[in-house]
Amino acid sequence: MRENITKTYLRAVKQVTKQMQEIKKVPRNLMWTNAKCINQVHKGTGAIGVYKIIHRPSNKVMSIGQGNIGARKARHLGVFRNDGQTLISKNGKPSGSVTGQKMFEFDSNENNWDFSLLAVGSKFLSCFIEEDLQAKLRPAFNADHMSGK
């Protein structure tokens, strides 16, 4: 039996074209922000990009992630501040963070955690950057199967 995939094909081409246009806008040399305590205000958290969570006493990158940087930072920090437990909203919706849990288990002193970000501006490209950095740095809190997701 044959399947006509013309509509699906055209939809895929449209999506790839959009992603290519998005990527072309990104400069080839991006700068990480200086790492500073995770509980401080970080310029650029409204961006789409990549972030690193660093354990200050050991100077080790423990987690690398990507997406809406401010939302990710808030989620990790929220779970951390909740003694490493999943947050539950007023309407009963869970908001978890494996990274926040692992941070709390590893070192419950919030001042020992630093945060650095790379504003990319492209979700698609951020996934590749995250994947490459996780393969290179092998952060303890990241799972291989989640890289680039």
PDB file of C-alpha atoms in Angstrom:
ATOM      1  CA  MET A   1       0.000   0.000   0.000  1.00  0.00           C
ATOM      2  CA  ARG A   2       1.313   3.437  -0.928  1.00  0.00           C
ATOM      3  CA  GLU A   3       1.188   6.491   1.283  1.00  0.00           C
ATOM      4  CA  ASN A   4       1.158  10.020  -0.086  1.00  0.00           C
ATOM      5  CA  ILE A   5       3.322  12.092   2.215  1.00  0.00           C
ATOM      6  CA  THR A   6       3.305  15.310   0.191  1.00  0.00           C
ATOM      7  CA  LYS A   7       1.642  17.404   2.937  1.00  0.00           C
ATOM      8  CA  THR A   8       3.983  15.974   5.583  1.00  0.00           C
ATOM      9  CA  TYR A   9       6.994  16.499   3.326  1.00  0.00           C
ATOM     10  CA  LEU A  10       6.061  20.133   2.669  1.00  0.00           C
ATOM     11  CA  ARG A  11       5.459  20.737   6.368  1.00  0.00           C
ATOM     12  CA  ALA A  12       8.906  19.314   7.174  1.00  0.00           C
ATOM     13  CA  VAL A  13      10.580  21.447   4.495  1.00  0.00           C
ATOM     14  CA  LYS A  14       8.835  24.533   5.893  1.00  0.00           C
ATOM     15  CA  GLN A  15      10.057  23.729   9.417  1.00  0.00           C
ATOM     16  CA  VAL A  16      13.657  23.099   8.305  1.00  0.00           C
ATOM     17  CA  THR A  17      13.637  26.324   6.280  1.00  0.00           C
ATOM     18  CA  LYS A  18      12.429  28.237   9.357  1.00  0.00           C
ATOM     19  CA  GLN A  19      15.172  26.668  11.488  1.00  0.00           C
ATOM     20  CA  MET A  20      17.839  27.532   8.919  1.00  0.00           C
ATOM     21  CA  GLN A  21      16.688  31.162   8.881  1.00  0.00           C
ATOM     22  CA  GLU A  22      16.827  31.190  12.702  1.00  0.00           C
ATOM     23  CA  ILE A  23      20.337  29.711  12.772  1.00  0.00           C
ATOM     24  CA  LYS A  24      21.684  32.147  10.181  1.00  0.00           C
ATOM     25  CA  LYS A  25      20.894  35.040  12.563  1.00  0.00           C
ATOM     26  CA  VAL A  26      23.132  33.626  15.309  1.00  0.00           C
ATOM     27  CA  PRO A  27      26.697  34.990  15.456  1.00  0.00           C
ATOM     28  CA  ARG A  28      29.445  32.355  15.236  1.00  0.00           C
ATOM     29  CA  ASN A  29      31.203  33.580  18.391  1.00  0.00           C
ATOM     30  CA  LEU A  30      29.063  33.816  21.506  1.00  0.00           C
ATOM     31  CA  MET A  31      30.216  34.747  25.012  1.00  0.00           C
ATOM     32  CA  TRP A  32      29.305  32.954  28.209  1.00  0.00           C
ATOM     33  CA  THR A  33      28.357  35.259  31.063  1.00  0.00           C
ATOM     34  CA  ASN A  34      30.686  35.230  34.059  1.00  0.00           C
ATOM     35  CA  ALA A  35      29.564  32.575  36.512  1.00  0.00           C
ATOM     36  CA  LYS A  36      28.016  33.990  39.647  1.00  0.00           C
ATOM     37  CA  CYS A  37      25.876  32.678  42.465  1.00  0.00           C
ATOM     38  CA  ILE A  38      22.681  31.070  41.203  1.00  0.00           C
ATOM     39  CA  ASN A  39      20.578  33.127  43.618  1.00  0.00           C
ATOM     40  CA  GLN A  40      21.710  36.421  42.063  1.00  0.00           C
ATOM     41  CA  VAL A  41      20.080  38.220  39.158  1.00  0.00           C
ATOM     42  CA  HIS A  42      21.667  37.223  35.848  1.00  0.00           C
ATOM     43  CA  LYS A  43      21.393  39.445  32.780  1.00  0.00           C
ATOM     44  CA  GLY A  44      20.130  37.513  29.783  1.00  0.00           C
ATOM     45  CA  THR A  45      17.850  35.051  31.564  1.00  0.00           C
ATOM     46  CA  GLY A  46      15.015  36.073  29.252  1.00  0.00           C
ATOM     47  CA  ALA A  47      16.898  34.536  26.341  1.00  0.00           C
ATOM     48  CA  ILE A  48      16.709  31.179  24.658  1.00  0.00           C
ATOM     49  CA  GLY A  49      20.077  29.517  25.055  1.00  0.00           C
ATOM     50  CA  VAL A  50      22.309  27.229  27.070  1.00  0.00           C
ATOM     51  CA  TYR A  51      23.257  27.353  30.744  1.00  0.00           C
ATOM     52  CA  LYS A  52      25.750  25.742  33.093  1.00  0.00           C
ATOM     53  CA  ILE A  53      25.280  25.058  36.784  1.00  0.00           C
ATOM     54  CA  ILE A  54      28.628  24.955  38.542  1.00  0.00           C
ATOM     55  CA  HIS A  55      29.470  23.688  42.021  1.00  0.00           C
ATOM     56  CA  ARG A  56      31.702  26.485  43.305  1.00  0.00           C
ATOM     57  CA  PRO A  57      33.801  24.549  45.895  1.00  0.00           C
ATOM     58  CA  SER A  58      34.833  21.919  43.338  1.00  0.00           C
ATOM     59  CA  ASN A  59      34.663  24.257  40.305  1.00  0.00           C
ATOM     60  CA  LYS A  60      32.901  21.460  38.392  1.00  0.00           C
ATOM     61  CA  VAL A  61      30.130  21.935  35.867  1.00  0.00           C
ATOM     62  CA  MET A  62      27.423  19.688  37.286  1.00  0.00           C
ATOM     63  CA  SER A  63      24.612  20.396  34.818  1.00  0.00           C
ATOM     64  CA  ILE A  64      24.194  21.793  31.320  1.00  0.00           C
ATOM     65  CA  GLY A  65      20.787  22.619  29.915  1.00  0.00           C
ATOM     66  CA  GLN A  66      19.056  24.658  27.273  1.00  0.00           C
ATOM     67  CA  GLY A  67      15.767  26.395  26.530  1.00  0.00           C
ATOM     68  CA  ASN A  68      14.167  29.435  28.109  1.00  0.00           C
ATOM     69  CA  ILE A  69      17.027  30.179  30.485  1.00  0.00           C
ATOM     70  CA  GLY A  70      15.043  32.125  33.081  1.00  0.00           C
ATOM     71  CA  ALA A  71      12.326  29.488  33.324  1.00  0.00           C
ATOM     72  CA  ARG A  72      14.869  26.674  33.671  1.00  0.00           C
ATOM     73  CA  LYS A  73      16.872  28.517  36.313  1.00  0.00           C
ATOM     74  CA  ALA A  74      13.693  29.318  38.281  1.00  0.00           C
ATOM     75  CA  ARG A  75      12.525  25.694  38.158  1.00  0.00           C
ATOM     76  CA  HIS A  76      15.872  24.260  39.316  1.00  0.00           C
ATOM     77  CA  LEU A  77      16.223  26.846  42.065  1.00  0.00           C
ATOM     78  CA  GLY A  78      12.596  26.415  43.151  1.00  0.00           C
ATOM     79  CA  VAL A  79      12.990  22.664  43.628  1.00  0.00           C
ATOM     80  CA  PHE A  80      16.362  23.178  45.325  1.00  0.00           C
ATOM     81  CA  ARG A  81      14.795  25.639  47.784  1.00  0.00           C
ATOM     82  CA  ASN A  82      11.990  23.161  48.436  1.00  0.00           C
ATOM     83  CA  ASP A  83      14.528  20.777  50.003  1.00  0.00           C
ATOM     84  CA  GLY A  84      15.018  19.094  46.643  1.00  0.00           C
ATOM     85  CA  GLN A  85      11.348  18.117  46.384  1.00  0.00           C
ATOM     86  CA  THR A  86       9.026  18.599  43.413  1.00  0.00           C
ATOM     87  CA  LEU A  87       6.980  21.781  43.619  1.00  0.00           C
ATOM     88  CA  ILE A  88       3.190  21.419  43.588  1.00  0.00           C
ATOM     89  CA  SER A  89       1.122  24.345  42.315  1.00  0.00           C
ATOM     90  CA  LYS A  90      -2.130  25.469  43.947  1.00  0.00           C
ATOM     91  CA  ASN A  91      -4.091  23.494  41.362  1.00  0.00           C
ATOM     92  CA  GLY A  92      -2.083  20.338  42.126  1.00  0.00           C
ATOM     93  CA  LYS A  93       0.207  20.359  39.091  1.00  0.00           C
ATOM     94  CA  PRO A  94       3.716  19.022  39.827  1.00  0.00           C
ATOM     95  CA  SER A  95       6.768  20.996  38.715  1.00  0.00           C
ATOM     96  CA  GLY A  96       9.877  18.890  39.112  1.00  0.00           C
ATOM     97  CA  SER A  97      13.555  19.287  38.422  1.00  0.00           C
ATOM     98  CA  VAL A  98      15.969  16.373  38.600  1.00  0.00           C
ATOM     99  CA  THR A  99      18.791  18.931  38.510  1.00  0.00           C
ATOM    100  CA  GLY A 100      17.325  20.829  41.472  1.00  0.00           C
ATOM    101  CA  GLN A 101      16.961  17.557  43.387  1.00  0.00           C
ATOM    102  CA  LYS A 102      20.514  16.467  42.647  1.00  0.00           C
ATOM    103  CA  MET A 103      21.917  19.884  43.536  1.00  0.00           C
ATOM    104  CA  PHE A 104      20.236  19.771  46.932  1.00  0.00           C
ATOM    105  CA  GLU A 105      21.389  16.177  47.586  1.00  0.00           C
ATOM    106  CA  PHE A 106      24.959  17.009  46.567  1.00  0.00           C
ATOM    107  CA  ASP A 107      25.298  20.309  48.478  1.00  0.00           C
ATOM    108  CA  SER A 108      22.351  22.006  50.196  1.00  0.00           C
ATOM    109  CA  ASN A 109      24.181  25.352  50.535  1.00  0.00           C
ATOM    110  CA  GLU A 110      22.637  27.581  47.874  1.00  0.00           C
ATOM    111  CA  ASN A 111      25.656  29.900  47.944  1.00  0.00           C
ATOM    112  CA  ASN A 112      27.847  27.065  46.637  1.00  0.00           C
ATOM    113  CA  TRP A 113      26.093  27.003  43.263  1.00  0.00           C
ATOM    114  CA  ASP A 114      27.016  29.254  40.364  1.00  0.00           C
ATOM    115  CA  PHE A 115      25.177  29.850  37.107  1.00  0.00           C
ATOM    116  CA  SER A 116      26.449  30.943  33.700  1.00  0.00           C
ATOM    117  CA  LEU A 117      24.512  31.374  30.474  1.00  0.00           C
ATOM    118  CA  LEU A 118      25.054  31.575  26.755  1.00  0.00           C
ATOM    119  CA  ALA A 119      22.297  33.548  24.996  1.00  0.00           C
ATOM    120  CA  VAL A 120      21.861  31.860  21.615  1.00  0.00           C
ATOM    121  CA  GLY A 121      18.468  33.000  20.365  1.00  0.00           C
ATOM    122  CA  SER A 122      17.707  29.690  18.648  1.00  0.00           C
ATOM    123  CA  LYS A 123      16.126  26.706  20.393  1.00  0.00           C
ATOM    124  CA  PHE A 124      17.202  24.442  17.540  1.00  0.00           C
ATOM    125  CA  LEU A 125      20.862  25.483  17.718  1.00  0.00           C
ATOM    126  CA  SER A 126      20.823  25.472  21.548  1.00  0.00           C
ATOM    127  CA  CYS A 127      19.964  21.755  21.456  1.00  0.00           C
ATOM    128  CA  PHE A 128      23.135  21.036  19.465  1.00  0.00           C
ATOM    129  CA  ILE A 129      25.297  23.206  21.717  1.00  0.00           C
ATOM    130  CA  GLU A 130      23.902  21.458  24.795  1.00  0.00           C
ATOM    131  CA  GLU A 131      24.534  18.038  23.251  1.00  0.00           C
ATOM    132  CA  ASP A 132      28.134  18.912  22.335  1.00  0.00           C
ATOM    133  CA  LEU A 133      28.927  20.394  25.764  1.00  0.00           C
ATOM    134  CA  GLN A 134      27.425  17.447  27.621  1.00  0.00           C
ATOM    135  CA  ALA A 135      29.486  15.024  25.542  1.00  0.00           C
ATOM    136  CA  LYS A 136      32.632  17.078  26.193  1.00  0.00           C
ATOM    137  CA  LEU A 137      32.176  17.895  29.909  1.00  0.00           C
ATOM    138  CA  ARG A 138      30.114  14.882  31.086  1.00  0.00           C
ATOM    139  CA  PRO A 139      28.263  16.785  33.861  1.00  0.00           C
ATOM    140  CA  ALA A 140      27.278  14.557  36.788  1.00  0.00           C
ATOM    141  CA  PHE A 141      23.628  15.644  36.855  1.00  0.00           C
ATOM    142  CA  ASN A 142      22.863  15.136  33.161  1.00  0.00           C
ATOM    143  CA  ALA A 143      21.518  11.929  31.646  1.00  0.00           C
ATOM    144  CA  ASP A 144      22.828  11.053  28.179  1.00  0.00           C
ATOM    145  CA  HIS A 145      19.354  10.211  26.834  1.00  0.00           C
ATOM    146  CA  MET A 146      18.104  13.726  27.669  1.00  0.00           C
ATOM    147  CA  SER A 147      20.854  15.575  25.817  1.00  0.00           C
ATOM    148  CA  GLY A 148      19.579  17.916  23.124  1.00  0.00           C
ATOM    149  CA  LYS A 149      15.917  17.435  24.044  1.00  0.00           C
TER     150      LYS A 149
END
